[in-house]
Amino acid sequence: MKRGNGKMDFRLTEEQELLLEGLREVLKEVATHEYLKECDDNHAFPQKIAEAFVEHGFALLGIPEEYGGTPCDITTQMLVTEEMSKFGVPFPCFSNSLLIDDILHFGNEQQKAITMEYAKKGLCAFSLGITEPGAGSDDSAMMATATRRNGKIYINAHKTFITEAKQRPYMLCLTRELNAPNPHKAISMWWVDMSKPGVKVMPWEKIGGNTAPTYEVYLEDVELEEEDLVGVEGEGFMNLMGNFEVERIQIAAGVLGWAEAAFEDAAVYANQRVQFGKPIGSFQLIQEKIVEMAIKIENMRNLVYKACWERENGMSLQISSATTKYYCVRAANQVIDDAMQIMGGIGYTKDHRISRLWRDVRNTRFGGGTDEIMIHIAGRAILKKYRNK
């Protein structure tokens, strides 16, 4: 998107147009409905897509050149996320650049090397171990500990809803110093080899998100070395926070693409499906749904692109990242649900991608921050602006 004189301009640059054109050609070949359905049915990571992204240079977008990546702005990264999602690709499987960025900023040389070895294959080397049974939205309630004994570190933790914990060889595990005088300086990040003794992984059965399986992880006296610390001790959560705002925008861009995919399917079907001697798209109740869906998608797109523009211009994302995620995930759920209603019974079958999108999109209303937390973050910040008026 073009930038200049501080004015928003959502027209794509020539480079962005060419990049997206190339991406579409790749996705037409590998992101077929049949293949994505196969991955969903088998609870399998879409490896063919990852390999195609590597082959055509999309896997390392946004990674600094010094690590073998292709630097690009956040807007371009979100455009790629939106475009792949338009093909129905499960974008959470390909949202690794933010995680990689954490290690490139705070990890040691060995951790960086391992991370990039996997990234160059289109994979992520580690899962993110934050959530616990008693610590979801409230990270300060985390009970995982790191204890020093005899020159070693011992991790004890019960982590839950950890994406691909079994498939990824490492975990970036967050622990808390339980009696720390300053709670903001109590959380640390540790690089945990998942093959170590004391690690136990149990699968969760979910109704969606089958291509990104989720696990319960138990760590019992898992022995680490001092060099397994990532970043500065006590500053782990603060280090991660910098990427949370961008993650919210990425989720919004992903569900925007899913909503566009479902909308297109529904609009085509409304023109083709004949009842009472007419295409159902000729009936006003169907037209109302189509119009409302189109308005929601336009609003979603404007919010995502505006948030990207703010990031590119050095503006705070505190409010816009929360409001954008809040609106977009709710709107996407509504658009995809309306698309299923237009499709009727065929949309509810596993033969159609709308049923998969309908299952998968529901997770985005709590994954990456619940609707309620987004309201709390944005509401608190908005009110603060008017406190001394």
Short mmCIF file of C-alpha atoms in Angstrom, two decimals:
data_model
loop_
_atom_site.label_atom_id
_atom_site.label_comp_id
_atom_site.label_asym_id
_atom_site.label_seq_id
_atom_site.Cartn_x
_atom_site.Cartn_y
_atom_site.Cartn_z
CA MET A 1 0.00 0.00 0.00
CA LYS A 2 1.21 3.43 -0.87
CA ARG A 3 2.43 5.79 1.82
CA GLY A 4 3.11 9.48 1.60
CA ASN A 5 2.44 12.80 3.37
CA GLY A 6 0.91 10.95 6.31
CA LYS A 7 -2.24 10.14 4.33
CA MET A 8 -3.83 6.73 4.13
CA ASP A 9 -3.75 5.20 0.67
CA PHE A 10 -4.92 1.61 0.42
CA ARG A 11 -3.88 1.10 -3.19
CA LEU A 12 -1.38 -1.72 -3.54
CA THR A 13 2.12 -1.01 -4.72
CA GLU A 14 3.34 -2.67 -7.91
CA GLU A 15 5.54 -4.98 -5.83
CA GLN A 16 2.58 -6.05 -3.69
CA GLU A 17 0.45 -6.71 -6.78
CA LEU A 18 3.15 -8.92 -8.27
CA LEU A 19 3.74 -10.74 -4.99
CA LEU A 20 0.03 -11.54 -4.56
CA GLU A 21 -0.30 -12.57 -8.20
CA GLY A 22 2.56 -15.05 -7.72
CA LEU A 23 1.01 -16.30 -4.48
CA ARG A 24 -2.34 -16.92 -6.20
CA GLU A 25 -0.66 -19.04 -8.84
CA VAL A 26 1.01 -21.16 -6.17
CA LEU A 27 -2.20 -21.54 -4.16
CA LYS A 28 -4.20 -22.57 -7.22
CA GLU A 29 -1.85 -25.52 -7.56
CA VAL A 30 -1.51 -26.69 -3.97
CA ALA A 31 -4.36 -25.26 -1.88
CA THR A 32 -7.15 -27.19 -3.56
CA HIS A 33 -10.36 -27.97 -1.71
CA GLU A 34 -9.62 -31.67 -2.03
CA TYR A 35 -6.19 -31.35 -0.43
CA LEU A 36 -7.36 -29.07 2.38
CA LYS A 37 -10.26 -31.43 3.11
CA GLU A 38 -7.83 -34.35 3.21
CA CYS A 39 -5.63 -32.51 5.73
CA ASP A 40 -8.65 -31.60 7.85
CA ASP A 41 -10.03 -35.15 7.79
CA ASN A 42 -6.65 -36.63 8.74
CA HIS A 43 -5.77 -33.92 11.31
CA ALA A 44 -2.61 -33.33 9.27
CA PHE A 45 -0.44 -30.27 8.78
CA PRO A 46 -0.71 -29.07 5.13
CA GLN A 47 2.87 -30.01 4.30
CA LYS A 48 2.50 -29.57 0.53
CA ILE A 49 1.57 -25.93 1.01
CA ALA A 50 4.53 -25.36 3.34
CA GLU A 51 6.88 -26.92 0.78
CA ALA A 52 5.42 -24.79 -2.02
CA PHE A 53 5.86 -21.65 0.09
CA VAL A 54 9.51 -22.54 0.63
CA GLU A 55 10.08 -23.30 -3.05
CA HIS A 56 8.54 -20.01 -4.20
CA GLY A 57 10.03 -17.77 -1.50
CA PHE A 58 6.98 -17.07 0.65
CA ALA A 59 8.04 -18.98 3.78
CA LEU A 60 10.51 -16.38 5.05
CA LEU A 61 8.62 -13.17 4.30
CA GLY A 62 9.15 -10.67 7.10
CA ILE A 63 12.34 -12.37 8.33
CA PRO A 64 15.49 -10.16 8.31
CA GLU A 65 17.87 -10.69 5.40
CA GLU A 66 20.75 -11.48 7.75
CA TYR A 67 18.92 -14.69 8.68
CA GLY A 68 18.19 -15.65 5.09
CA GLY A 69 14.73 -14.11 5.00
CA THR A 70 12.95 -11.57 2.82
CA PRO A 71 12.30 -8.33 4.71
CA CYS A 72 8.93 -6.71 4.08
CA ASP A 73 6.57 -4.40 5.92
CA ILE A 74 3.72 -5.56 8.11
CA THR A 75 1.14 -4.54 5.51
CA THR A 76 2.60 -6.92 2.94
CA GLN A 77 2.65 -9.74 5.48
CA MET A 78 -1.03 -9.16 6.28
CA LEU A 79 -1.93 -9.06 2.58
CA VAL A 80 -0.29 -12.47 2.18
CA THR A 81 -2.22 -13.80 5.20
CA GLU A 82 -5.48 -12.48 3.75
CA GLU A 83 -4.77 -13.90 0.29
CA MET A 84 -3.92 -17.41 1.47
CA SER A 85 -7.02 -17.41 3.65
CA LYS A 86 -9.18 -16.53 0.63
CA PHE A 87 -8.24 -19.97 -0.67
CA GLY A 88 -9.45 -21.52 2.58
CA VAL A 89 -5.93 -22.19 3.85
CA PRO A 90 -5.82 -22.63 7.66
CA PHE A 91 -3.73 -19.51 8.26
CA PRO A 92 -2.80 -20.38 11.89
CA CYS A 93 -0.53 -23.08 10.41
CA PHE A 94 1.46 -20.36 8.64
CA SER A 95 1.62 -17.60 11.26
CA ASN A 96 5.14 -18.42 12.38
CA SER A 97 6.92 -15.16 11.59
CA LEU A 98 5.87 -13.56 14.89
CA LEU A 99 7.15 -16.50 16.93
CA ILE A 100 10.38 -16.56 14.93
CA ASP A 101 10.78 -12.84 15.58
CA ASP A 102 10.75 -13.45 19.34
CA ILE A 103 13.70 -15.84 19.10
CA LEU A 104 15.62 -13.65 16.66
CA HIS A 105 15.28 -10.76 19.10
CA PHE A 106 15.84 -12.53 22.41
CA GLY A 107 17.32 -15.98 21.73
CA ASN A 108 20.97 -17.03 21.81
CA GLU A 109 22.85 -18.10 18.70
CA GLN A 110 22.02 -21.79 19.05
CA GLN A 111 18.32 -21.06 19.52
CA LYS A 112 18.36 -18.79 16.49
CA ALA A 113 20.14 -21.38 14.37
CA ILE A 114 17.63 -24.11 15.25
CA THR A 115 14.71 -21.77 14.66
CA MET A 116 15.94 -20.77 11.22
CA GLU A 117 16.75 -24.36 10.26
CA TYR A 118 13.06 -25.19 10.64
CA ALA A 119 11.83 -21.86 9.23
CA LYS A 120 13.66 -22.54 5.98
CA LYS A 121 11.50 -25.66 5.65
CA GLY A 122 8.33 -23.65 6.22
CA LEU A 123 8.03 -24.97 9.78
CA CYS A 124 8.27 -23.59 13.30
CA ALA A 125 10.78 -25.19 15.67
CA PHE A 126 8.82 -24.54 18.85
CA SER A 127 5.37 -24.23 20.35
CA LEU A 128 4.41 -21.41 22.69
CA GLY A 129 3.75 -22.53 26.26
CA ILE A 130 1.75 -19.79 27.95
CA THR A 131 -1.78 -20.97 28.78
CA GLU A 132 -2.43 -23.07 31.90
CA PRO A 133 -5.64 -24.50 33.40
CA GLY A 134 -5.83 -21.56 35.80
CA ALA A 135 -4.13 -18.96 33.60
CA GLY A 136 -5.84 -18.12 30.32
CA SER A 137 -6.65 -14.45 29.92
CA ASP A 138 -5.00 -13.84 33.31
CA ASP A 139 -1.33 -14.59 32.60
CA SER A 140 -0.38 -13.34 36.05
CA ALA A 141 -2.05 -16.45 37.51
CA MET A 142 0.55 -18.68 35.85
CA MET A 143 1.87 -21.39 38.21
CA ALA A 144 4.73 -22.84 36.14
CA THR A 145 8.05 -22.54 37.98
CA ALA A 146 11.76 -22.66 37.22
CA THR A 147 13.84 -23.71 40.21
CA ARG A 148 17.63 -23.72 40.51
CA ARG A 149 19.27 -26.75 42.11
CA ASN A 150 22.86 -27.96 41.88
CA GLY A 151 23.70 -25.71 38.94
CA LYS A 152 20.67 -26.79 36.90
CA ILE A 153 17.20 -25.38 36.17
CA TYR A 154 14.15 -27.55 36.83
CA ILE A 155 10.84 -26.70 35.15
CA ASN A 156 7.55 -27.81 36.66
CA ALA A 157 4.45 -26.84 34.73
CA HIS A 158 1.06 -27.86 33.43
CA LYS A 159 0.39 -26.11 30.13
CA THR A 160 -2.83 -26.45 28.17
CA PHE A 161 -4.12 -25.71 24.65
CA ILE A 162 -0.58 -25.75 23.28
CA THR A 163 -0.65 -25.78 19.49
CA GLU A 164 1.46 -28.50 17.82
CA ALA A 165 3.30 -29.31 21.05
CA LYS A 166 3.87 -32.87 19.84
CA GLN A 167 4.95 -31.93 16.30
CA ARG A 168 7.44 -29.22 17.28
CA PRO A 169 10.71 -30.33 18.89
CA TYR A 170 10.94 -27.41 21.33
CA MET A 171 8.66 -25.29 23.48
CA LEU A 172 9.10 -21.66 24.45
CA CYS A 173 7.83 -22.19 27.98
CA LEU A 174 6.86 -19.32 30.27
CA THR A 175 7.37 -19.66 34.04
CA ARG A 176 6.63 -17.32 36.92
CA GLU A 177 8.51 -16.47 40.10
CA LEU A 178 5.57 -17.00 42.43
CA ASN A 179 6.61 -14.63 45.21
CA ALA A 180 8.25 -11.94 43.10
CA PRO A 181 7.92 -8.43 44.62
CA ASN A 182 7.24 -6.98 41.16
CA PRO A 183 4.70 -9.07 39.20
CA HIS A 184 5.71 -7.32 35.97
CA LYS A 185 9.23 -8.71 36.42
CA ALA A 186 8.22 -12.24 37.37
CA ILE A 187 7.83 -14.14 34.09
CA SER A 188 10.68 -15.76 32.18
CA MET A 189 10.95 -17.66 28.88
CA TRP A 190 12.75 -20.99 28.61
CA TRP A 191 13.80 -23.06 25.62
CA VAL A 192 12.59 -26.59 26.42
CA ASP A 193 13.64 -29.63 24.42
CA MET A 194 10.44 -31.68 24.23
CA SER A 195 12.39 -34.96 24.10
CA LYS A 196 13.72 -34.48 27.64
CA PRO A 197 12.68 -36.78 30.51
CA GLY A 198 9.71 -35.44 32.45
CA VAL A 199 7.79 -34.10 29.42
CA LYS A 200 4.36 -35.64 28.84
CA VAL A 201 2.04 -34.58 26.00
CA MET A 202 -1.66 -35.43 25.80
CA PRO A 203 -3.90 -34.53 22.83
CA TRP A 204 -7.09 -32.46 23.02
CA GLU A 205 -10.03 -33.39 20.80
CA LYS A 206 -11.47 -30.21 19.26
CA ILE A 207 -14.39 -29.48 16.94
CA GLY A 208 -12.18 -27.54 14.54
CA GLY A 209 -8.63 -26.44 13.85
CA ASN A 210 -7.76 -30.00 12.89
CA THR A 211 -4.66 -29.05 10.90
CA ALA A 212 -3.14 -27.44 14.00
CA PRO A 213 -3.60 -30.05 16.75
CA THR A 214 -3.66 -28.90 20.35
CA TYR A 215 -2.20 -30.55 23.44
CA GLU A 216 -2.03 -30.63 27.19
CA VAL A 217 1.63 -30.57 28.30
CA TYR A 218 3.00 -31.69 31.66
CA LEU A 219 6.57 -30.88 32.66
CA GLU A 220 7.83 -32.60 35.80
CA ASP A 221 11.31 -31.63 36.98
CA VAL A 222 12.46 -31.11 33.39
CA GLU A 223 16.16 -30.33 33.62
CA LEU A 224 17.55 -27.32 31.73
CA GLU A 225 20.79 -25.36 31.62
CA GLU A 226 21.25 -21.65 32.26
CA GLU A 227 21.76 -21.09 28.53
CA ASP A 228 18.20 -22.34 27.93
CA LEU A 229 16.91 -19.01 29.23
CA VAL A 230 15.50 -16.88 26.38
CA GLY A 231 16.13 -13.18 26.84
CA VAL A 232 16.40 -11.60 30.28
CA GLU A 233 15.08 -13.42 33.32
CA GLY A 234 11.89 -11.84 34.63
CA GLU A 235 11.17 -9.98 31.39
CA GLY A 236 9.69 -12.82 29.35
CA PHE A 237 6.13 -11.57 29.26
CA MET A 238 7.17 -8.01 28.43
CA ASN A 239 9.27 -9.36 25.57
CA LEU A 240 6.30 -11.27 24.14
CA MET A 241 3.86 -8.37 24.51
CA GLY A 242 5.41 -6.49 21.61
CA ASN A 243 4.14 -9.14 19.22
CA PHE A 244 0.69 -9.60 20.74
CA GLU A 245 -0.66 -6.49 19.03
CA VAL A 246 0.62 -7.59 15.63
CA GLU A 247 -0.74 -11.10 16.26
CA ARG A 248 -4.21 -9.60 16.71
CA ILE A 249 -3.93 -7.87 13.34
CA GLN A 250 -2.75 -11.10 11.73
CA ILE A 251 -5.74 -13.00 13.12
CA ALA A 252 -8.01 -10.23 11.78
CA ALA A 253 -6.37 -10.47 8.34
CA GLY A 254 -6.77 -14.24 8.37
CA VAL A 255 -10.47 -14.23 9.25
CA LEU A 256 -11.01 -11.48 6.67
CA GLY A 257 -9.75 -13.89 4.02
CA TRP A 258 -11.92 -16.71 5.34
CA ALA A 259 -14.97 -14.42 5.29
CA GLU A 260 -14.20 -13.42 1.70
CA ALA A 261 -13.96 -17.10 0.72
CA ALA A 262 -17.31 -17.93 2.33
CA PHE A 263 -18.96 -14.84 0.86
CA GLU A 264 -17.82 -15.71 -2.64
CA ASP A 265 -19.11 -19.27 -2.30
CA ALA A 266 -22.47 -18.05 -1.02
CA ALA A 267 -22.88 -15.36 -3.70
CA VAL A 268 -22.11 -17.84 -6.50
CA TYR A 269 -24.52 -20.36 -5.01
CA ALA A 270 -27.27 -17.73 -4.64
CA ASN A 271 -27.09 -17.13 -8.39
CA GLN A 272 -27.15 -20.85 -9.23
CA ARG A 273 -29.57 -22.41 -6.75
CA VAL A 274 -33.14 -22.33 -8.10
CA GLN A 275 -36.20 -22.63 -5.86
CA PHE A 276 -39.79 -21.74 -6.71
CA GLY A 277 -38.63 -21.27 -10.28
CA LYS A 278 -36.10 -18.53 -9.47
CA PRO A 279 -32.48 -18.24 -8.30
CA ILE A 280 -32.61 -17.81 -4.53
CA GLY A 281 -30.50 -14.65 -4.98
CA SER A 282 -33.60 -12.96 -6.41
CA PHE A 283 -35.33 -13.16 -3.02
CA GLN A 284 -34.95 -10.13 -0.77
CA LEU A 285 -34.09 -12.07 2.39
CA ILE A 286 -31.11 -13.64 0.62
CA GLN A 287 -30.14 -10.25 -0.86
CA GLU A 288 -30.24 -8.75 2.63
CA LYS A 289 -27.76 -11.36 3.84
CA ILE A 290 -25.50 -10.77 0.84
CA VAL A 291 -25.51 -6.99 1.39
CA GLU A 292 -24.88 -7.28 5.14
CA MET A 293 -22.03 -9.71 4.50
CA ALA A 294 -20.47 -7.35 1.94
CA ILE A 295 -20.66 -4.43 4.37
CA LYS A 296 -19.02 -6.45 7.16
CA ILE A 297 -16.20 -7.54 4.84
CA GLU A 298 -15.61 -3.95 3.74
CA ASN A 299 -15.47 -2.82 7.36
CA MET A 300 -13.09 -5.66 8.23
CA ARG A 301 -10.78 -4.80 5.35
CA ASN A 302 -10.70 -1.11 6.27
CA LEU A 303 -9.89 -1.88 9.91
CA VAL A 304 -7.08 -4.30 9.03
CA TYR A 305 -5.50 -2.02 6.44
CA LYS A 306 -5.80 1.03 8.70
CA ALA A 307 -4.11 -0.80 11.58
CA CYS A 308 -1.28 -1.80 9.23
CA TRP A 309 -0.96 1.81 8.10
CA GLU A 310 -0.75 2.94 11.72
CA ARG A 311 2.02 0.42 12.40
CA GLU A 312 3.95 1.53 9.33
CA ASN A 313 3.70 5.14 10.48
CA GLY A 314 4.91 4.46 14.01
CA MET A 315 1.55 4.96 15.71
CA SER A 316 0.30 3.07 18.75
CA LEU A 317 -1.68 -0.10 18.07
CA GLN A 318 -2.95 -0.47 21.63
CA ILE A 319 -6.53 0.47 20.79
CA SER A 320 -6.70 -0.36 17.10
CA SER A 321 -5.24 -3.87 17.42
CA ALA A 322 -7.84 -4.76 20.08
CA THR A 323 -10.80 -3.16 18.29
CA THR A 324 -9.75 -4.62 14.95
CA LYS A 325 -9.51 -8.14 16.31
CA TYR A 326 -12.74 -7.76 18.27
CA TYR A 327 -14.75 -6.55 15.29
CA CYS A 328 -13.20 -8.76 12.64
CA VAL A 329 -13.50 -12.11 14.39
CA ARG A 330 -17.12 -11.44 15.32
CA ALA A 331 -17.95 -10.18 11.83
CA ALA A 332 -16.20 -13.17 10.22
CA ASN A 333 -18.21 -15.57 12.39
CA GLN A 334 -21.41 -13.83 11.27
CA VAL A 335 -20.44 -13.75 7.58
CA ILE A 336 -19.48 -17.44 7.51
CA ASP A 337 -22.62 -18.41 9.42
CA ASP A 338 -24.78 -16.46 6.96
CA ALA A 339 -22.91 -18.11 4.09
CA MET A 340 -23.81 -21.51 5.53
CA GLN A 341 -27.44 -20.40 5.88
CA ILE A 342 -27.53 -19.42 2.20
CA MET A 343 -25.90 -22.70 1.19
CA GLY A 344 -28.35 -24.67 3.33
CA GLY A 345 -27.73 -28.38 3.80
CA ILE A 346 -24.84 -28.58 1.34
CA GLY A 347 -22.93 -26.02 3.38
CA TYR A 348 -23.32 -28.15 6.50
CA THR A 349 -21.67 -31.17 4.90
CA LYS A 350 -17.94 -31.86 5.02
CA ASP A 351 -17.98 -31.85 1.22
CA HIS A 352 -18.02 -28.05 1.31
CA ARG A 353 -15.30 -25.85 2.75
CA ILE A 354 -17.81 -23.57 4.48
CA SER A 355 -18.39 -26.22 7.13
CA ARG A 356 -14.65 -26.26 7.90
CA LEU A 357 -14.40 -22.46 7.94
CA TRP A 358 -17.48 -22.35 10.20
CA ARG A 359 -15.82 -24.70 12.69
CA ASP A 360 -12.38 -23.11 12.52
CA VAL A 361 -13.38 -19.45 12.74
CA ARG A 362 -15.14 -19.90 16.10
CA ASN A 363 -11.80 -20.41 17.82
CA THR A 364 -10.65 -16.91 16.86
CA ARG A 365 -13.08 -15.32 19.31
CA PHE A 366 -10.92 -16.57 22.19
CA GLY A 367 -7.61 -17.61 20.56
CA GLY A 368 -5.12 -14.75 20.58
CA GLY A 369 -7.18 -12.92 23.22
CA THR A 370 -10.88 -13.27 24.01
CA ASP A 371 -13.53 -10.81 22.84
CA GLU A 372 -13.92 -9.75 26.47
CA ILE A 373 -10.21 -9.03 26.92
CA MET A 374 -10.15 -7.03 23.66
CA ILE A 375 -13.00 -4.89 25.03
CA HIS A 376 -11.14 -4.46 28.33
CA ILE A 377 -7.89 -3.41 26.61
CA ALA A 378 -9.56 -0.99 24.21
CA GLY A 379 -12.16 0.30 26.65
CA ARG A 380 -9.61 1.11 29.33
CA ALA A 381 -7.35 2.90 26.83
CA ILE A 382 -10.21 4.86 25.23
CA LEU A 383 -11.54 6.07 28.58
CA LYS A 384 -8.05 7.08 29.68
CA LYS A 385 -7.90 9.56 26.78
CA TYR A 386 -10.92 11.40 28.19
CA ARG A 387 -10.11 11.16 31.90
CA ASN A 388 -8.94 14.75 32.35
CA LYS A 389 -11.23 16.46 29.86
#
